[in-house]
Short mmCIF file of N, CA and C in Angstrom, two decimals:
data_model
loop_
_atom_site.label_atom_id
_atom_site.label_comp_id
_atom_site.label_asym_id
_atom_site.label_seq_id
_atom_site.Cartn_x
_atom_site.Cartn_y
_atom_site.Cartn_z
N UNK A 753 59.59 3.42 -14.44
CA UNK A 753 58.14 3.26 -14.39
C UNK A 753 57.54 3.81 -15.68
N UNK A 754 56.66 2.72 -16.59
CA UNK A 754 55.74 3.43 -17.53
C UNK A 754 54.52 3.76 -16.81
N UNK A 755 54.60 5.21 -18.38
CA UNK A 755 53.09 5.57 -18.24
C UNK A 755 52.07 4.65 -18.82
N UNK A 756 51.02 4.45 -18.51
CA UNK A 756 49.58 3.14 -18.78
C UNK A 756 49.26 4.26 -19.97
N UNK A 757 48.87 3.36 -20.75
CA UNK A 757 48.53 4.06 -22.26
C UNK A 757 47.11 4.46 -22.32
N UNK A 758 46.89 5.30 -22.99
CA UNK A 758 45.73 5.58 -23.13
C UNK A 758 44.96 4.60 -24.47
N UNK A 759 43.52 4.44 -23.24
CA UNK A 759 42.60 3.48 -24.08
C UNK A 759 42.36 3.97 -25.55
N UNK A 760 42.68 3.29 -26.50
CA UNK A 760 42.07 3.37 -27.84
C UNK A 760 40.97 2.99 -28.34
N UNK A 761 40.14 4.21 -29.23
CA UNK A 761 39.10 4.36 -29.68
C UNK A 761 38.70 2.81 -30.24
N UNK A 762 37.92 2.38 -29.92
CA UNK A 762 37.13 0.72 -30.67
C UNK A 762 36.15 1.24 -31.62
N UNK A 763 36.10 0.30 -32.97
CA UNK A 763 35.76 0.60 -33.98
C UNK A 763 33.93 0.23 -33.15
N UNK A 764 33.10 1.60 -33.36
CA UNK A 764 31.85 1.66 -33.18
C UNK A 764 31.32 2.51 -31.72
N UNK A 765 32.83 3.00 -31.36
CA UNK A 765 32.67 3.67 -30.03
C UNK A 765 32.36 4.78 -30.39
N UNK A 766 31.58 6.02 -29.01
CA UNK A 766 30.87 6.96 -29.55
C UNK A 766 31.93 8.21 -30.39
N UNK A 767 31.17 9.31 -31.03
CA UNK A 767 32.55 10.56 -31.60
C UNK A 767 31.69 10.84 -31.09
N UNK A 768 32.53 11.83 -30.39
CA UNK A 768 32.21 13.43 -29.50
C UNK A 768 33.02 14.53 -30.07
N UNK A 769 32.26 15.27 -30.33
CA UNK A 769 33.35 16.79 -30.89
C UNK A 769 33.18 17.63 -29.32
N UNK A 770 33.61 18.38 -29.60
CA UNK A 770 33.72 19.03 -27.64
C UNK A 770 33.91 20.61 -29.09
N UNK A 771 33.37 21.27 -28.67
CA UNK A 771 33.16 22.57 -29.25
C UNK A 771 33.52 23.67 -27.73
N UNK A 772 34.52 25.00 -28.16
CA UNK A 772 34.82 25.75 -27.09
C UNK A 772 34.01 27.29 -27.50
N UNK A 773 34.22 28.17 -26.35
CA UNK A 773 33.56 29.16 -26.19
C UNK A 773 34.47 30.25 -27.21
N UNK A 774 33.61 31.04 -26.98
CA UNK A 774 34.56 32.89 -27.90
C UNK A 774 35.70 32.97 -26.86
N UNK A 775 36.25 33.38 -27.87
CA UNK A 775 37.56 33.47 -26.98
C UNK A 775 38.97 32.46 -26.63
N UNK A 776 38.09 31.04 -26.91
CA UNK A 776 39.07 29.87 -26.50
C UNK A 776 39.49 28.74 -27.85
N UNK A 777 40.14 28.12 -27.62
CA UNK A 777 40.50 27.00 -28.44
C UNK A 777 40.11 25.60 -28.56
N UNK A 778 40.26 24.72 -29.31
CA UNK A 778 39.92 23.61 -28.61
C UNK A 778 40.83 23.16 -27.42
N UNK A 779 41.27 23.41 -27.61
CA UNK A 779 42.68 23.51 -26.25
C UNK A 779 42.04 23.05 -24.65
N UNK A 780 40.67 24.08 -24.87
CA UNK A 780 40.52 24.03 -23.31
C UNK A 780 39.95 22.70 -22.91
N UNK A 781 39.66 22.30 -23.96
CA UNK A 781 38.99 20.75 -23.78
C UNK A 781 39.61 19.96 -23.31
N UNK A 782 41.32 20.26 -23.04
CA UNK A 782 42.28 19.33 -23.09
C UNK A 782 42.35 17.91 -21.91
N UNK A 783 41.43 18.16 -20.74
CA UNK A 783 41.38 17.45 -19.76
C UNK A 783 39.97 16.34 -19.77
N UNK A 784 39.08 17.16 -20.48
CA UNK A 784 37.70 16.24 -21.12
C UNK A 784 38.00 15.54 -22.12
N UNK A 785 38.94 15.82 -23.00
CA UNK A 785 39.12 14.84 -24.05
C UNK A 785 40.16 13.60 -24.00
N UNK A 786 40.69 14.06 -23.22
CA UNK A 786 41.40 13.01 -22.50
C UNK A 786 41.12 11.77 -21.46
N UNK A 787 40.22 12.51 -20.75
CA UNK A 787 39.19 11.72 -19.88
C UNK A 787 38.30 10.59 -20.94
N UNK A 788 38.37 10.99 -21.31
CA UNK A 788 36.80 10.82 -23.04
C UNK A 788 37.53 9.32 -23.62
N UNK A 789 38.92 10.17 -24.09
CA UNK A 789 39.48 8.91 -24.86
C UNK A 789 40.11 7.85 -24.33
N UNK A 790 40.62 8.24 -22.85
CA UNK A 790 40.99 7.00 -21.82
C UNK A 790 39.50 6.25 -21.48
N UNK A 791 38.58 6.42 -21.68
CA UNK A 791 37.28 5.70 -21.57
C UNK A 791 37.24 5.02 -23.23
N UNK A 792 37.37 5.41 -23.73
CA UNK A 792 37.56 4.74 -25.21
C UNK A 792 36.71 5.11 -26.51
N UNK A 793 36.32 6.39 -26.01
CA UNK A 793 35.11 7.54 -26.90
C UNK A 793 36.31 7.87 -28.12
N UNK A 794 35.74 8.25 -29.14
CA UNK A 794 36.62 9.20 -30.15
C UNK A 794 36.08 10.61 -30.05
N UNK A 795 37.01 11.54 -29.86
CA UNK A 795 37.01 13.08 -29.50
C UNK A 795 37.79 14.08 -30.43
N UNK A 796 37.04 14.83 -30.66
CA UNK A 796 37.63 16.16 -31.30
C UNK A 796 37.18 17.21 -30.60
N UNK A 797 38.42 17.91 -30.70
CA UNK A 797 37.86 19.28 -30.07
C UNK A 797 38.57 20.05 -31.35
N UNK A 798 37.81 20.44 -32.11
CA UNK A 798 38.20 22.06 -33.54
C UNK A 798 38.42 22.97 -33.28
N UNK A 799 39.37 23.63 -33.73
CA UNK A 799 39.47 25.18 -33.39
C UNK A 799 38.28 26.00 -33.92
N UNK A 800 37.58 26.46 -33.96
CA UNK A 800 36.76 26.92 -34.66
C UNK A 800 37.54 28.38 -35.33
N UNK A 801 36.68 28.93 -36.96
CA UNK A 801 37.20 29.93 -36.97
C UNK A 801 37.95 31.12 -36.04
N UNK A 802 39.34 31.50 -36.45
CA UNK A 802 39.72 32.42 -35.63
C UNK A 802 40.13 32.75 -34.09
N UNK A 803 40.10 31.19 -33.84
CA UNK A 803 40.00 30.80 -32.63
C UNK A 803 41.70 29.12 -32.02
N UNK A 804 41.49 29.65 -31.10
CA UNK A 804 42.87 28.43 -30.89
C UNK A 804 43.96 28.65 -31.91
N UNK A 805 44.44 27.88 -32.44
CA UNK A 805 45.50 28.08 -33.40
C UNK A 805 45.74 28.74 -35.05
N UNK A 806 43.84 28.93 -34.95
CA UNK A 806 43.48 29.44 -36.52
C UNK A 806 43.61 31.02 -36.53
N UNK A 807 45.00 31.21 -37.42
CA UNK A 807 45.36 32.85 -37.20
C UNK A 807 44.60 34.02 -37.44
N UNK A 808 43.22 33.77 -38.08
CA UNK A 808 42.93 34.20 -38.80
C UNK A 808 42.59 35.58 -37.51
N UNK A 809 41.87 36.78 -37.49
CA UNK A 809 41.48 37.29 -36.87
C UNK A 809 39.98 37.50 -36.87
N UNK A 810 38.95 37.89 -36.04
CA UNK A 810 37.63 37.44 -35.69
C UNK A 810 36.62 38.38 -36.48
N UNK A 811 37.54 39.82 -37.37
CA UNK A 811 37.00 40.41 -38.30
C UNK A 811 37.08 40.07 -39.85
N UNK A 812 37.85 38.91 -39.77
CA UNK A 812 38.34 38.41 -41.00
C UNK A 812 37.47 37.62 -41.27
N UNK A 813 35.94 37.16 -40.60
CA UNK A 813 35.60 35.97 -40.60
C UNK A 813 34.18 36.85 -41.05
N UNK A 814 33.65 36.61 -41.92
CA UNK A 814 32.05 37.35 -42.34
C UNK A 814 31.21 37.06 -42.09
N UNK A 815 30.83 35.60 -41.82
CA UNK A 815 29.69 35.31 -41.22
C UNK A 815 29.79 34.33 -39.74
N UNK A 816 28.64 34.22 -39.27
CA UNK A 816 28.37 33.07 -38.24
C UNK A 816 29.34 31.58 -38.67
N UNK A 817 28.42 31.21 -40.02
CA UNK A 817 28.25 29.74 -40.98
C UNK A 817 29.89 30.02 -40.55
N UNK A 818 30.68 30.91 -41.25
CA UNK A 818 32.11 31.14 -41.28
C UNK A 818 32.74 30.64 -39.79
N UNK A 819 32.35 31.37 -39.31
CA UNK A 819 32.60 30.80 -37.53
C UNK A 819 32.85 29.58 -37.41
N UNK A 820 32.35 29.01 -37.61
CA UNK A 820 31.35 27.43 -37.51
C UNK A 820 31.91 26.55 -38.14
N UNK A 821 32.46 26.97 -39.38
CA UNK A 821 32.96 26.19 -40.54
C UNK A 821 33.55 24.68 -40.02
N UNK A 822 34.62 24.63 -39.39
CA UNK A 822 35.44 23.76 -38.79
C UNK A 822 34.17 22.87 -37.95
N UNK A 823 33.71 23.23 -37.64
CA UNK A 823 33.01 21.56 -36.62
C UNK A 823 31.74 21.74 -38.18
N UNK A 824 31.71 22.31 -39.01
CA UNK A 824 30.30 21.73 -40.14
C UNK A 824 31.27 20.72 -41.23
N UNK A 825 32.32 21.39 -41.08
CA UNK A 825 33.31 20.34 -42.11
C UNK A 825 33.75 19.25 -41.53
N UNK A 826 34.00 18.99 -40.30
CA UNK A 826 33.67 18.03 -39.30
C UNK A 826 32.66 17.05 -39.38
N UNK A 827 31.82 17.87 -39.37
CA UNK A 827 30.27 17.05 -39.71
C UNK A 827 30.54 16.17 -41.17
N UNK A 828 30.43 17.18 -41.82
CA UNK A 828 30.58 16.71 -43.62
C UNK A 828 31.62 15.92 -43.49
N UNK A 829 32.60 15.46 -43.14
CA UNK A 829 33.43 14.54 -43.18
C UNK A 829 33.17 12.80 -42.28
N UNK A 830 32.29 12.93 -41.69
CA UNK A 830 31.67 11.67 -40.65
C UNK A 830 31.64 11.02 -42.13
N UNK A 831 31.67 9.46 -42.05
CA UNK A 831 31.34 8.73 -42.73
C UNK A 831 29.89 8.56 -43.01
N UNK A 832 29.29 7.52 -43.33
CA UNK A 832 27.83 7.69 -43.94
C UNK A 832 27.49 7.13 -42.86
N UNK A 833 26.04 7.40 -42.09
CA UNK A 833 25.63 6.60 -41.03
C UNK A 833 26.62 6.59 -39.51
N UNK A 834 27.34 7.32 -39.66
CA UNK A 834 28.50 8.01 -38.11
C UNK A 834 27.49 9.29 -37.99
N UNK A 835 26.95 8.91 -36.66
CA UNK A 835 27.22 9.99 -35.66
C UNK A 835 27.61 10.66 -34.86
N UNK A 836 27.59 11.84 -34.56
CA UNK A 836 28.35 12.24 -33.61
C UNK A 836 27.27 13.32 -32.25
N UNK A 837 28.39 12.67 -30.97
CA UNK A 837 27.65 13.73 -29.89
C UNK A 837 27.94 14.83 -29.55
N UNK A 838 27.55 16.04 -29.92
CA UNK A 838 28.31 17.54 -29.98
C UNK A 838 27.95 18.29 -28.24
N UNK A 839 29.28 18.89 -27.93
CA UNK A 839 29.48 19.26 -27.08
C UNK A 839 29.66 20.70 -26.90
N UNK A 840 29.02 21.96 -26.69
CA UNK A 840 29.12 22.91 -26.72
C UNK A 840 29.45 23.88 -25.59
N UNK A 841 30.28 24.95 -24.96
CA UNK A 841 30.62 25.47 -24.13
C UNK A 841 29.99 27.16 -23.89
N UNK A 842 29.66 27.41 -23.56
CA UNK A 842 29.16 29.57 -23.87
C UNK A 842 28.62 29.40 -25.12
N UNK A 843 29.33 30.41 -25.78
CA UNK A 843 28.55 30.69 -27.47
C UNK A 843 29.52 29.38 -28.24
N UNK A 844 30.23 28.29 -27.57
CA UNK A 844 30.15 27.22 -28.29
C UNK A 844 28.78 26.55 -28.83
N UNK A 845 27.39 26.89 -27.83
CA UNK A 845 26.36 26.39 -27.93
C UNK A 845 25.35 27.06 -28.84
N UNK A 846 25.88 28.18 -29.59
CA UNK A 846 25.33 28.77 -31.20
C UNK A 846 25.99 27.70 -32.31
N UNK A 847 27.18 27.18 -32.06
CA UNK A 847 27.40 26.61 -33.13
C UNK A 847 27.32 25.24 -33.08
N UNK A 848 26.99 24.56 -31.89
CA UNK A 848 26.38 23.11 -32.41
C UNK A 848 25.07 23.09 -32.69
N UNK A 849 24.17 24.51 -32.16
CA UNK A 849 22.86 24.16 -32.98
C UNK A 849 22.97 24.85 -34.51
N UNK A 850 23.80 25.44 -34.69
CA UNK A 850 23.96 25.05 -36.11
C UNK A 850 24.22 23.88 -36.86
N UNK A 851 25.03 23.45 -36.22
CA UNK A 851 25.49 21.97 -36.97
C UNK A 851 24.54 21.36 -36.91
N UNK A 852 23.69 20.90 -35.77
CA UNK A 852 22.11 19.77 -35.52
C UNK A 852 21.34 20.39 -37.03
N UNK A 853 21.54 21.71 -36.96
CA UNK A 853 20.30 22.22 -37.53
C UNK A 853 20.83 21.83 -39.03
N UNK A 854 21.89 22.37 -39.39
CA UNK A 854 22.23 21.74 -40.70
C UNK A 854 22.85 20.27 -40.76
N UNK A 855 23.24 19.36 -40.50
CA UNK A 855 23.29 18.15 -40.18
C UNK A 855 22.75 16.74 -39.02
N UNK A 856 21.14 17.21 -39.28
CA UNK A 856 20.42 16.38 -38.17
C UNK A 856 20.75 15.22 -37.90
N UNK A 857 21.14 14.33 -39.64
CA UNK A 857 21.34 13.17 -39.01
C UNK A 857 23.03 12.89 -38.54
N UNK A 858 23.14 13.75 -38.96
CA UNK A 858 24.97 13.21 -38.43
C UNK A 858 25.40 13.96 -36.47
N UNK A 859 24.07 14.27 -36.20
CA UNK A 859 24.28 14.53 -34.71
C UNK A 859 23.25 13.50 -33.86
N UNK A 860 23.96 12.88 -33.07
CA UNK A 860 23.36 12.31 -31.90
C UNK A 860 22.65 12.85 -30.73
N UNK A 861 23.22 13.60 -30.41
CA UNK A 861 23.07 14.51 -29.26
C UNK A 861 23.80 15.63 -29.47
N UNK A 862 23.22 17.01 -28.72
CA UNK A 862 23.24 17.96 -28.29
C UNK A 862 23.65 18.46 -26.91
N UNK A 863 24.91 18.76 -26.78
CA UNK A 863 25.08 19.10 -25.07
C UNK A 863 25.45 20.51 -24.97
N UNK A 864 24.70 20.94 -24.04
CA UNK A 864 25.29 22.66 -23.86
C UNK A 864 25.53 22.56 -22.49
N UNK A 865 26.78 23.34 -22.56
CA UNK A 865 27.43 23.26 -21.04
C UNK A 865 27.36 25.07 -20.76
N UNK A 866 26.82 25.25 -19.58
CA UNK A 866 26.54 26.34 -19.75
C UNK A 866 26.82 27.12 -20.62
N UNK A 867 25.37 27.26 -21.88
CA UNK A 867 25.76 27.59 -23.27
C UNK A 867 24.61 28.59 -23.72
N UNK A 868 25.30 29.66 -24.45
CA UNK A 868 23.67 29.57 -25.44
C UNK A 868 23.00 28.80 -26.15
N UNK A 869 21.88 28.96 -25.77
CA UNK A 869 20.77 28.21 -26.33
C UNK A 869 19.71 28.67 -27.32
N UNK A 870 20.17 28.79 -28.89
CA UNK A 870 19.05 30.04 -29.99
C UNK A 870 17.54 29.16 -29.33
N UNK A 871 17.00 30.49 -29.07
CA UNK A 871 15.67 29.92 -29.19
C UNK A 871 14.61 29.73 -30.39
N UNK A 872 13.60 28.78 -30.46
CA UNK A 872 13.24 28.36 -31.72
C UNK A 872 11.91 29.34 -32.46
N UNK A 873 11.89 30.99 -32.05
CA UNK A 873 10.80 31.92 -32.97
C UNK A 873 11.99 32.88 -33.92
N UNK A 874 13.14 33.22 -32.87
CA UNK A 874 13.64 34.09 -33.31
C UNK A 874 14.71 33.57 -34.11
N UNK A 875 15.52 34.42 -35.05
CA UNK A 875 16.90 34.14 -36.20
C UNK A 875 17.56 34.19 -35.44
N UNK A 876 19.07 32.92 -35.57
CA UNK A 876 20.02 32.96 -34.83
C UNK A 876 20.77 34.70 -34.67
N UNK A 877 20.54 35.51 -36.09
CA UNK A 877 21.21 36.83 -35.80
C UNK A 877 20.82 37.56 -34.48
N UNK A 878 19.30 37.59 -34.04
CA UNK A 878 18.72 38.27 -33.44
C UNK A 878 19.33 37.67 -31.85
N UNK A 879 19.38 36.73 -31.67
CA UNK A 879 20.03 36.00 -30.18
C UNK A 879 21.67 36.61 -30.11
N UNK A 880 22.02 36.09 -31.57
CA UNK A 880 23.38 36.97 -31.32
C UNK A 880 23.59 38.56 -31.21
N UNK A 881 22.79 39.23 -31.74
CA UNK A 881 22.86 40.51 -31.35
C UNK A 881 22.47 40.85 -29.80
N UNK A 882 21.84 40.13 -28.99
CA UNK A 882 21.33 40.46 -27.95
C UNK A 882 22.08 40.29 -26.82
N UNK A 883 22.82 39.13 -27.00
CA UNK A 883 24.32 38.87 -26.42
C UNK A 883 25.40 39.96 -27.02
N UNK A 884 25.39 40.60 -28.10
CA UNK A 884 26.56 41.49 -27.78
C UNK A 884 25.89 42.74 -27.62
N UNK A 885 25.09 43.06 -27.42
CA UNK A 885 24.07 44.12 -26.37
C UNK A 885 24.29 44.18 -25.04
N UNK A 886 24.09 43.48 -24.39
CA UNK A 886 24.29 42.63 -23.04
C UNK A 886 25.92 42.48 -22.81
N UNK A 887 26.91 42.39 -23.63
CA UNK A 887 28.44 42.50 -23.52
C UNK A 887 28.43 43.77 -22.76
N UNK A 888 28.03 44.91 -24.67
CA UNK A 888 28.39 45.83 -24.22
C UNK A 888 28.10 46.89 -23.32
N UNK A 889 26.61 46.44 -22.73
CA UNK A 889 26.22 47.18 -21.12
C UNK A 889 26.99 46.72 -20.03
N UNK A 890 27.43 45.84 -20.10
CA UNK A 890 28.03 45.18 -19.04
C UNK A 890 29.35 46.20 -18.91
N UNK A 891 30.29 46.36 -20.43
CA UNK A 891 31.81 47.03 -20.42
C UNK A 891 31.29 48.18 -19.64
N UNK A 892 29.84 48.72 -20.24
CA UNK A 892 29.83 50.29 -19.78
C UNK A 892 29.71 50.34 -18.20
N UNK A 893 28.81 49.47 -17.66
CA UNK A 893 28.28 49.48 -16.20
C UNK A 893 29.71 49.26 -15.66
N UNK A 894 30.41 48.24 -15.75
CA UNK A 894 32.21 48.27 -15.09
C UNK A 894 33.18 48.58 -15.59
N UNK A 895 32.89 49.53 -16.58
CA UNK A 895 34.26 50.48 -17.07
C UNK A 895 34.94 51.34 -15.92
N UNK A 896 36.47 51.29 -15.74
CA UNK A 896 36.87 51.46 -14.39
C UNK A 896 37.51 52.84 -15.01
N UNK A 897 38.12 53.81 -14.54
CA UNK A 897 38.33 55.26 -14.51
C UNK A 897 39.51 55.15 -14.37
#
């Protein structure tokens, strides 16, 4: 018995990048992107800095932009007039509104899956500091003895 092949991408079908949370790889995407491309979507899921298979470690990385790098070089690589629909997971959803924000037209859509969401008075630093504020009350309130 064969396995039924998976549907191939048709020239003009949508790109979806699938972006993962702190902590994860593109890896975890592995059952959405599959789903995605047996429908006949084109899918990436990036490791993002320091993350999934990129050795680097998460102090090695200096900035956010740095973070990010991999789905903005992503971006920068779409052909002229390709868009793409970005998919964001937790604090996957800091770095596709980076990408919208620095590549408007090469994003279609915006999806946050239960994600952060920067809001639009404050600097992305200030959202991110507030989330690792909020981490680290959390370690202290269930630090176990």
């Amino acid at each position: 018995m064969s396995t039924p092949a998976l549907a191939t991408a048709a020239e003009g079908a949508t790109r979806i990048i699938l972006v993962h949370g702190t902590g994860h790889g593109g890896w975890c995407w592995y059952r959405v992107a599959t789903l995605l491309r047996a429908a006949g979507h084109r899918v990436d899921a990036p490791d993002l800095a320091a993350s999934g298979i990129d050795s680097r470690q998460l102090r090695d990385v200096p900035t956010f932009e740095d973070y990010t790098r991999p789905l903005l070089d992503a971006l920068r690589a779409l052909p002229p007039g390709e868009r793409a629909v970005l998919v964001g997971h937790s604090f996957g959803g800091m770095s596709i509104a980076l990408a919208a924000e620095t590549f408007p037209e090469k994003v279609a859509a915006a999806v946050f899956v239960t994600a952060f969401l920067p809001d639009c008075t404050n600097p992305r630093s200030q959202v991110i500091e507030k989330v690792v504020a909020r981490v680290r009350l959390l370690l202290l309130v269930f630090q176990f003895s």
